[in-house]
Coordinates of C-alpha atoms in Angstrom, one line a residue:
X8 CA -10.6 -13.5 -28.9
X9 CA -7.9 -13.6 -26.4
X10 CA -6.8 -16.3 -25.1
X11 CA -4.8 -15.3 -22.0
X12 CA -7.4 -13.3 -20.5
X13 CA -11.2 -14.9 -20.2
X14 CA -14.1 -12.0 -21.4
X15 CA -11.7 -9.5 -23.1
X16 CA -12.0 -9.0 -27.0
X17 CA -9.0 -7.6 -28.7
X18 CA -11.5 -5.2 -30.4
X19 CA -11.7 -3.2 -27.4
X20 CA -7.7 -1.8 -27.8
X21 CA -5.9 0.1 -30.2
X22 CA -2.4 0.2 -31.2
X23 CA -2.0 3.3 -29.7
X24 CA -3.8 2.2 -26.4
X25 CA -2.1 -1.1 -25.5
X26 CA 1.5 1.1 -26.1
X27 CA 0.6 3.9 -24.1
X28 CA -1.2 1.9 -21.1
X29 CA 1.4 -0.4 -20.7
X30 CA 3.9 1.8 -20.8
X31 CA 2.6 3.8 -18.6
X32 CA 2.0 0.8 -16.3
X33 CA 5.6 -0.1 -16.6
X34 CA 7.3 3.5 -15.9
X35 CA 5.5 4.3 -13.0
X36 CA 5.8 0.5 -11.3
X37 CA 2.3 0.0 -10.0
X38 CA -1.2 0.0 -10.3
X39 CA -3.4 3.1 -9.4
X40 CA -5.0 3.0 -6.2
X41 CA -3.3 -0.2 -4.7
X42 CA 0.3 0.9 -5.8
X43 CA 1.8 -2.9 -6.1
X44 CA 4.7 -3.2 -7.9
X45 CA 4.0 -4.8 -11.3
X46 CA 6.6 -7.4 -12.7
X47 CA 10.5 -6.3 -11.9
X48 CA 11.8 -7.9 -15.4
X49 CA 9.0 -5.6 -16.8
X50 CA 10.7 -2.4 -15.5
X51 CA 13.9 -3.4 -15.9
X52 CA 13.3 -4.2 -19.7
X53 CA 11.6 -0.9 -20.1
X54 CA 9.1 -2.5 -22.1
X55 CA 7.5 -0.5 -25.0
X56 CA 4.8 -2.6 -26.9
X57 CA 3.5 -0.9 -30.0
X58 CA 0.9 -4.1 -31.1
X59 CA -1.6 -5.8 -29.3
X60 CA -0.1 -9.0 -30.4
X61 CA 3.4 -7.7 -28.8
X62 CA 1.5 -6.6 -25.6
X63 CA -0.2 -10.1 -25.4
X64 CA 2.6 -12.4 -26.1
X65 CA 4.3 -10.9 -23.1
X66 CA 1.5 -11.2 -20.2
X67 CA 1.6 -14.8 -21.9
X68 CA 5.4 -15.0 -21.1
X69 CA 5.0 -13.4 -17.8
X70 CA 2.6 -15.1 -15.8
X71 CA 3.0 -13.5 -12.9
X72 CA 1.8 -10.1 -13.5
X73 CA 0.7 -9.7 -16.6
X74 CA -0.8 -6.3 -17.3
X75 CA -3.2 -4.5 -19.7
X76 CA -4.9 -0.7 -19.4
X77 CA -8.2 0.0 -20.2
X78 CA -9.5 1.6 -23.3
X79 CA -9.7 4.9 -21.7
X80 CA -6.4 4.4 -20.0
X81 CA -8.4 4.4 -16.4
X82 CA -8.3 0.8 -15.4
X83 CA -5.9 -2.2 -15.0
X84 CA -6.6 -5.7 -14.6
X85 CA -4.2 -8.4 -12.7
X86 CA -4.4 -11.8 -14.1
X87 CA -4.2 -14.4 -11.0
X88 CA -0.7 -16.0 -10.5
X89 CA -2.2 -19.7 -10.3
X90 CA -4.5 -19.0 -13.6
X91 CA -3.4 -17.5 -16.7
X92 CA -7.4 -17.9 -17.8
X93 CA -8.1 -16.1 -15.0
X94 CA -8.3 -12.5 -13.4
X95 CA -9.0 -12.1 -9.2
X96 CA -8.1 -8.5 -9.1
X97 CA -9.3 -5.6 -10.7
X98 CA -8.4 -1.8 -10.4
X99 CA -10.5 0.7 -11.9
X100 CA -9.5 4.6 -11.6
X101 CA -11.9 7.3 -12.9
X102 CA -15.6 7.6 -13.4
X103 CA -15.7 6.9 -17.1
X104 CA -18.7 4.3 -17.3
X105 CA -17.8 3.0 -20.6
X106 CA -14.5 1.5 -19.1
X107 CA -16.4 0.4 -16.2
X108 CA -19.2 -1.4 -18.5
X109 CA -16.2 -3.1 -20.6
X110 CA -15.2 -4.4 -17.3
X111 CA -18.4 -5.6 -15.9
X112 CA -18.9 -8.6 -18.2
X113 CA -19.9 -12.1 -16.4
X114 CA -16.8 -14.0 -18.1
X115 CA -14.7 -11.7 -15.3
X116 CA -17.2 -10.6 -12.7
X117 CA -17.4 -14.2 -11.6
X118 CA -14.2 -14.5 -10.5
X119 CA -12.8 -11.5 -9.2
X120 CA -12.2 -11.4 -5.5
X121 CA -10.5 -8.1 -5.2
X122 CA -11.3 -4.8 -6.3
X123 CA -9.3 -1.3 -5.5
X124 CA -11.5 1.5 -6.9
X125 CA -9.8 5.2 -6.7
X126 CA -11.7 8.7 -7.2
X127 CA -14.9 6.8 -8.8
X128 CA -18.2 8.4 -9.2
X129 CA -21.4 7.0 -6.9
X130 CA -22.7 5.4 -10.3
X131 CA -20.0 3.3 -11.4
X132 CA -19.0 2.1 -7.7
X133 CA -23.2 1.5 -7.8
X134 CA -22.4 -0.8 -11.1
X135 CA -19.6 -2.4 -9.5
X136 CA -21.8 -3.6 -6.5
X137 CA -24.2 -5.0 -8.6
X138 CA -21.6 -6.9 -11.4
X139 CA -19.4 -8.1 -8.7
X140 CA -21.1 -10.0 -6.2
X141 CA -18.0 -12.2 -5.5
X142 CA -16.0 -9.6 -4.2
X143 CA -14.3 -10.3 -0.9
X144 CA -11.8 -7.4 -0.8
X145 CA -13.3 -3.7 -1.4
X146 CA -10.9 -0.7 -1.4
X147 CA -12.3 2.7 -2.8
X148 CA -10.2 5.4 -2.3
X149 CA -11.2 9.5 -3.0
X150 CA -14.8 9.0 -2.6
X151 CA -16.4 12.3 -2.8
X152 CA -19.8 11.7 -2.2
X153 CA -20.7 11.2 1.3
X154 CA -23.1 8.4 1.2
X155 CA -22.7 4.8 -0.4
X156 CA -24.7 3.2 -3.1
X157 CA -27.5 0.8 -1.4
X158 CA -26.6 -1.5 -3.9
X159 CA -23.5 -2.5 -1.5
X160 CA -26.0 -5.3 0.1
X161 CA -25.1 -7.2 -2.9
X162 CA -21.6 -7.8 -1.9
X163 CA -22.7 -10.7 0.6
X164 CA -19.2 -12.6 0.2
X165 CA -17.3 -9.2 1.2
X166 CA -14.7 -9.5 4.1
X167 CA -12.9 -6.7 4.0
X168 CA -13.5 -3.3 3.2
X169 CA -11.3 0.3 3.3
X170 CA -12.4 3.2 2.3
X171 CA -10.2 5.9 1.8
X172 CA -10.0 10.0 1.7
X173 CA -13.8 10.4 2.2
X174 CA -15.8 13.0 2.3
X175 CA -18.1 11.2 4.8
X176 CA -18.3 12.2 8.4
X177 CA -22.0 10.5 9.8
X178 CA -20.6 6.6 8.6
X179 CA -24.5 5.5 6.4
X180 CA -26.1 2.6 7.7
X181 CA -25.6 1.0 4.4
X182 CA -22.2 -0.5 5.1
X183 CA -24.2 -2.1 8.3
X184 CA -25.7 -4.0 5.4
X185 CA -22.7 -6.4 4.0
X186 CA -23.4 -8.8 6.8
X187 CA -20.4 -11.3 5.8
X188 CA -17.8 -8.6 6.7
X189 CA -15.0 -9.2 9.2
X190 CA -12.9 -6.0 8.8
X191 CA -13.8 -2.6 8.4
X192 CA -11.5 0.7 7.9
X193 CA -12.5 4.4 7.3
X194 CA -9.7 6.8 6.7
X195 CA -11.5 10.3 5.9
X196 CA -9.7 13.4 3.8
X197 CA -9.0 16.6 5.6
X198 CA -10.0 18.9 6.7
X199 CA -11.1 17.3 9.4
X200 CA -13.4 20.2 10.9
X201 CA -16.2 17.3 11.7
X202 CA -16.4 14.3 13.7
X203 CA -16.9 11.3 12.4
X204 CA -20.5 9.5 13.9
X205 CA -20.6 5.6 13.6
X206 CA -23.7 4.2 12.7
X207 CA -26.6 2.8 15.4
X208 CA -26.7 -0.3 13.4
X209 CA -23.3 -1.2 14.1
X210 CA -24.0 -4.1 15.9
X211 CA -25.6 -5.7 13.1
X212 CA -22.1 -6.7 11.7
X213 CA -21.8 -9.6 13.9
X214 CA -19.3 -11.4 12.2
X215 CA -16.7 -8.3 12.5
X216 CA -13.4 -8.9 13.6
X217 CA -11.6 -5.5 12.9
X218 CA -12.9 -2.1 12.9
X219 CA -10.7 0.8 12.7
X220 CA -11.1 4.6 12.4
X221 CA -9.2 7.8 10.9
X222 CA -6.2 8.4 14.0
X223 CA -6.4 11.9 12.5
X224 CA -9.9 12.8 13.3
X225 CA -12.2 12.7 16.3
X226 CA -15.1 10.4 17.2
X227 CA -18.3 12.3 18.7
X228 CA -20.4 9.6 18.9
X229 CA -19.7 5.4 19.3
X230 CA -23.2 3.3 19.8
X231 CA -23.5 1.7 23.1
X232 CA -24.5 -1.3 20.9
X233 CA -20.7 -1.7 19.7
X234 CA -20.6 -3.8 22.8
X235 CA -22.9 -6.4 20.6
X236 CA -20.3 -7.0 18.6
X237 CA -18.7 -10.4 20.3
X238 CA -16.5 -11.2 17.8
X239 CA -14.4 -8.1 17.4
X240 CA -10.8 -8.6 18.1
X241 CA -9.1 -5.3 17.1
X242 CA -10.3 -2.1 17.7
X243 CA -9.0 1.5 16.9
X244 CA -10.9 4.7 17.9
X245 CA -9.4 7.7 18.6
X246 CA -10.4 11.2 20.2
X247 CA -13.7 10.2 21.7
X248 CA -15.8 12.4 23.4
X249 CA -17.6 9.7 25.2
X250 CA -16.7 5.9 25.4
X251 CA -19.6 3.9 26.3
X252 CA -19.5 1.1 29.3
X253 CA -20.6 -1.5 27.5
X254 CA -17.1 -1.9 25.4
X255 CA -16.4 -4.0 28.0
X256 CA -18.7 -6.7 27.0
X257 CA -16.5 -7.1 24.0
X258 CA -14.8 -10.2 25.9
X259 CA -12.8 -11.4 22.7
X260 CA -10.7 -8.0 22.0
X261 CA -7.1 -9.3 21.9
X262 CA -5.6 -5.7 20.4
X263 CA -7.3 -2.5 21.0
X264 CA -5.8 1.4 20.3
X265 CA -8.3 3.9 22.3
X266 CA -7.6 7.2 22.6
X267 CA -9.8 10.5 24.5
X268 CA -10.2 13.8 23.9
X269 CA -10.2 14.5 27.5
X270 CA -7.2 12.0 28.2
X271 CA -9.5 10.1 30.4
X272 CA -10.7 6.1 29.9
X273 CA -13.4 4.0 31.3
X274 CA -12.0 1.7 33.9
X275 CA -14.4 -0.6 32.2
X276 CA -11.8 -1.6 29.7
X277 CA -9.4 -3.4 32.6
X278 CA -12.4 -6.2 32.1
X279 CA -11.1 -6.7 28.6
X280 CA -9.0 -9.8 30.3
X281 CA -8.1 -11.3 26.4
X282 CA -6.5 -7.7 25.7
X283 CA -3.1 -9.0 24.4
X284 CA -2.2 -5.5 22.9
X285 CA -3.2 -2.2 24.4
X286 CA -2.7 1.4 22.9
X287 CA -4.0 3.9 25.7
X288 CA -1.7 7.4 24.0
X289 CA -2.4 10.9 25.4
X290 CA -3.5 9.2 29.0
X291 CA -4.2 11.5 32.2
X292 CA -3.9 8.7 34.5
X293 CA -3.3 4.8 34.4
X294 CA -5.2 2.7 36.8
X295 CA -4.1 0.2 39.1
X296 CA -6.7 -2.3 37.8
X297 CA -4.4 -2.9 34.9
X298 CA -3.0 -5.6 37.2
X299 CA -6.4 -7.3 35.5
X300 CA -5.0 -7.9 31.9
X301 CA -2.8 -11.0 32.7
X302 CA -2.2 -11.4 28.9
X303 CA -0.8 -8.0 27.6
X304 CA 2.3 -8.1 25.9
X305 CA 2.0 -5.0 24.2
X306 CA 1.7 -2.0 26.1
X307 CA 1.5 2.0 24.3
X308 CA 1.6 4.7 27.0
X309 CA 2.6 6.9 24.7
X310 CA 2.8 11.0 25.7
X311 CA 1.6 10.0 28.8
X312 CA 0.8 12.5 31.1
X313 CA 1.5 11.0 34.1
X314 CA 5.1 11.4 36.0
X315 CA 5.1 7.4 37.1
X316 CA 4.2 4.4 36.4
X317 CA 2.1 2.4 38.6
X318 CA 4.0 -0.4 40.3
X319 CA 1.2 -2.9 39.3
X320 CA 2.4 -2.8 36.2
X321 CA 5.3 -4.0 37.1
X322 CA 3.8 -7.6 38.1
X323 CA 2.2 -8.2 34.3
X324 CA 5.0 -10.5 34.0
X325 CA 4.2 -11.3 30.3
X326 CA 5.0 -7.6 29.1
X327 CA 7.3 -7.9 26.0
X328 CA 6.9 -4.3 24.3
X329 CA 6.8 -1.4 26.7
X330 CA 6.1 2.0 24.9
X331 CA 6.3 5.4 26.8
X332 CA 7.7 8.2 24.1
X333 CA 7.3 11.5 24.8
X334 CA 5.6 10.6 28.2
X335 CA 6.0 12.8 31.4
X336 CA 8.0 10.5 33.4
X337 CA 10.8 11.3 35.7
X338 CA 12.2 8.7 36.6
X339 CA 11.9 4.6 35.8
X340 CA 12.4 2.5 38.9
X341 CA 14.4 -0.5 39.5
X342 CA 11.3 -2.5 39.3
X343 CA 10.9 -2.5 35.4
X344 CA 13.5 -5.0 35.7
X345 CA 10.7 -7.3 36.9
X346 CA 9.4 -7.6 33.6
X347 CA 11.5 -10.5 32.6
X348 CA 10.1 -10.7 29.0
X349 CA 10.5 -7.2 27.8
X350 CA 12.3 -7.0 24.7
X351 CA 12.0 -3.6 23.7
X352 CA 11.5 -0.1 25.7
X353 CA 10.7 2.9 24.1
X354 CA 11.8 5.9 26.1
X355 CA 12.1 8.7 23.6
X356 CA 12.0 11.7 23.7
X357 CA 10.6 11.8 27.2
X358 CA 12.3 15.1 28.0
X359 CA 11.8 15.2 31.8
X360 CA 13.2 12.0 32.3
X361 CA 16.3 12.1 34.6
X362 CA 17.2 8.4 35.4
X363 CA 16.9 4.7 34.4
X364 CA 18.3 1.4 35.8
X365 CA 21.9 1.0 34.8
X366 CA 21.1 -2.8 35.5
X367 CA 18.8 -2.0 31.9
X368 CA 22.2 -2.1 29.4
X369 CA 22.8 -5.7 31.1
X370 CA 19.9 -7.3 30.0
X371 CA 20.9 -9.1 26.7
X372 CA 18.5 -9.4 23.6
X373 CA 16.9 -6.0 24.8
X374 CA 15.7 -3.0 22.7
X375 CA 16.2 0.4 24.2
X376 CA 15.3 3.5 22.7
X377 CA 16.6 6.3 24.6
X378 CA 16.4 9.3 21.7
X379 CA 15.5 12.8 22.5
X380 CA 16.2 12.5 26.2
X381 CA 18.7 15.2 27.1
X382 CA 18.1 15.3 30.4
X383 CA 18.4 11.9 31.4
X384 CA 22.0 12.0 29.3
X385 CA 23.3 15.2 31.7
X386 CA 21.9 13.5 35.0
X387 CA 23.6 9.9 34.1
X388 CA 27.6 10.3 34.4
X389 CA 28.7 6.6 33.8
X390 CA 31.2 7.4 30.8
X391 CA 29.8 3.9 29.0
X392 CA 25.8 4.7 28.9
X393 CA 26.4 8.0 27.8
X394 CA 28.1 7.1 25.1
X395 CA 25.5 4.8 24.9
X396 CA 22.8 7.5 24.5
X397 CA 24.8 9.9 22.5
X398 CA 25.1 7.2 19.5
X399 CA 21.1 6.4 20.1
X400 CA 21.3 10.3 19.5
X401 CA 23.4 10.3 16.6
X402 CA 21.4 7.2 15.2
X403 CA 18.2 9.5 15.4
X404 CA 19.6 12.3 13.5

């Protein structure tokens, strides 16, 4: 029985197994589906172990990373760095259920925390939820079905959970289930002809803290009950159709990215008064009640629509990132230089832009990015900012 690694018999690898797995491990420097790096004195050795015994005496050497491939070549396990007798993390790639079953034995299930499944069938991520009910990091990645197994309930320790490349466009109801979880993110696989539909039950996950969707693809539908949701912090939707009033009862958002299809947003969300970072890209029109969000210090206007600012945001003192890229401004007035915390402005690429305090390339400890803006480098004359602008331009290219 092996020593180094708790619930794995030696009868379970050949020869020919442990030296083409680890190998393979080695020469392509990380794991399938999470792409870590594995250990560095491993690839720089070029390791090539042709015995079990060879393969084990190393993970016994390296306790850091300390690597061994599934039968079938379609799993890895990762051996925790404060435990040699123990694993945490597990990566399973495939949908061969013997490999999965070899994995799913109680001397490992217990103790692993974190599991990165890529391109498994329904039935083996089904085996997982019911073998690993410690889990408290999920990511499955290719998922071609488009519902999950209900079996998912099980995971009642689960914090976080991505799911990657899906084929899902109506989010089941099912995920609504894991009750303990505080982060959620859905990145789907093209094409994106659908929108994707969150589920009624959202509000259900009343410990979430993070919930963010595909940036790629649009949103037809978000549950007026996603105002329930009290303890969300950081929110990311993008191309809504319709955004419902009642996000503004989510008083604890401190970062939110919200995006329209119509380039138009509630004015319901300048109640948000926590907001600490705010992503409003693609906007028609920026309110004056932003004047309300006394604690931004992030602010994304980015490919804004609009040819000026609104001086009120000139008096949210506490601004320290100011992002308006390919926006449709003209001209930046004097009064940025109110906003004595900025440390970086983004201006690129904003290709009607003609002028910009000179005062700007005073201010010490500030970040200017002026790329992209032709204009503004033909309408400014002042020999030192254009060569200012010309190296930005060169540093671009």
């Amino acid at each position: 029985m092996r020593k180094n690694y708790k619930g794995f018999p030696n009868e379970a690898f050949t020869e020919d197994e442990i030296a083409a797995g680890i190998h393979h491990a080695v020469r392509d420097g990380y794991f399938p589906g999470d792409k870590e790096q594995i250990s560095k004195e491993a690839v720089k050795q070029q390791l090539y172990f042709t015995t079990f015994k060879e393969a084990t005496e190393w993970a016994k050497n390296n306790p850091g990373k300390a690597i061994v491939r599934s039968p079938n070549g379609r799993g890895f396990v990762e051996k925790d760095d404060s435990d040699s007798n123990i694993i945490t993390k597990i990566s399973i790639y495939g949908d061969n259920i013997t490999t999965c079953n070899y994995m799913l034995n109680n001397a490992i299930a217990r103790n692993v925390k974190t599991i990165y499944a890529d391109n498994c069938s329904e039935e083996i991520l089904r085996n997982i939820f019911k073998k690993f009910i410690h889990l408290e990091r999920l990511q499955i990645q290719s998922y071609v079905s488009d519902d999950l197994p209900g079996e998912i309930s099980n995971l009642t320790k689960l914090k976080h959970l991505s799911i990657i490349n899906w084929a899902a466009i109506k989010i089941p109801e099912k995920i609504c289930r894991v009750k303990n979880l505080e982060e959620l993110f859905i990145i789907n696989q093209p094409p994106f002809d659908n929108d994707i539909i969150l589920p009624k039950t959202i509000h259900t996950l009343t410990k979430l803290r993070k919930l963010e969707l595909d940036p790629s693809q649009a949103i037809s539908y978000i549950p007026y009950s996603i105002g329930k949701l009290e303890n969300l912090e950081d929110l990311s939707i993008f191309n809504c159709d319709i955004i419902p009033t009642e996000i503004r009862n989510l008083s604890n958002l401190k970062k939110m990215t919200i995006t329209s299809r119509n380039g138009n947003i509630p004015s319901d969300i300048y109640n948000l008064s926590n907001l600490e970072n705010l992503s409003l890209m693609h906007l028609n029109y920026l309110s004056q009640d932003i004047v309300k969000l006394r604690n931004l210090k992030v602010l994304d206007l980015t490919y804004a629509r609009f040819a000026e600012l609104p001086k009120e945001i000139y008096t949210l003192h506490d601004i320290e990132e100011l992002y308006l890229a390919g926006s449709n401004l003209v001209t930046l007035p004097i009064d940025v230089l109110k906003l004595k915390m900025l440390k970086l402005l983004n201006l690129d690429y904003c290709c009607e832009l003609l002028s910009i305090p000179y005062e700007l390339f005073d201010i010490p400890n500030i970040e200017l990015h002026l790329s992209g803006n032709y204009k503004l480098a033909e309408n400014m004359l002042d020999v030192d900012i254009m060569e200012y602008i010309q190296a930005d331009f060169l540093y671009d290219i």
